[in-house]
């Protein structure tokens, strides 16, 4: 029932906001105009979706080094993720459950009118509330996130949710007078500090008690993305036989459950940054498509994303040696070969 209600809500919002806002390039940036204040809107509370904002924030930092960035989001995880981003100024957080805190929800929307921005950006095209928030914002230039048909063919990774907006934004900025940016799209990055990495190293060593490299598994996911206990058992048996010289451990989800029935060493934490620091000390991380998969990618560790129902071209992990696997098309032997590639 909850899924049906959310589907109806999204359909209604999409219908109401489909004609709201069009990015425009009528006013060219003149030489004296400086982008000092930027608003990025992503009213979503999920860990993965907020992590997928980090490349866009880095893009703004690289394009406008002196700019301060405000984030319009939902839920409480955003300040944790952007803790070490010096460019991030204000974070306006809508409550995760609007009707449980209606006053805070309304106040959050009014915050869009409190500040004047040079540039306001809707971080994802499919967000109706994102489009609405940019429409309400007081900004000289507004980017609503719509696709640009003539640049789709120029980028093989255009459909990736973290990259799509950046490619479209780059095109928009050329239309208002900036030079074209052809550099590589930034990776997801939690910007761990050295103390967080060292703490993760100690916690990992306390579990494995040796100097061998470690493969880390995360066996949980939401809904149909979650693989069964039998699938993970078969996968683990193959992994253990293929990589006898590696430690294999499991990172547990917040629910403290395991599709391997806790039969291998494990690590549990509710602290996102502590989890990321722990993952950063592993040789490779393997998980189904979920927020923790993106957290691993944001740690810089090679990440293998397992996909069976969602579109890997939209959500695959990407950094050096990271890749996605469609388990409908390949068997465990092939996955082992791909893992070897990432480990080398």
Short mmCIF file of C-alpha atoms in Angstrom, two decimals, residues 31 94 166 214:
data_model
loop_
_atom_site.label_atom_id
_atom_site.label_comp_id
_atom_site.label_asym_id
_atom_site.label_seq_id
_atom_site.Cartn_x
_atom_site.Cartn_y
_atom_site.Cartn_z
CA UNK A 31 33.10 39.77 -17.48
CA UNK A 94 13.24 19.23 4.94
CA UNK A 166 26.80 17.60 -14.92
CA UNK A 214 40.59 -7.82 2.66
#
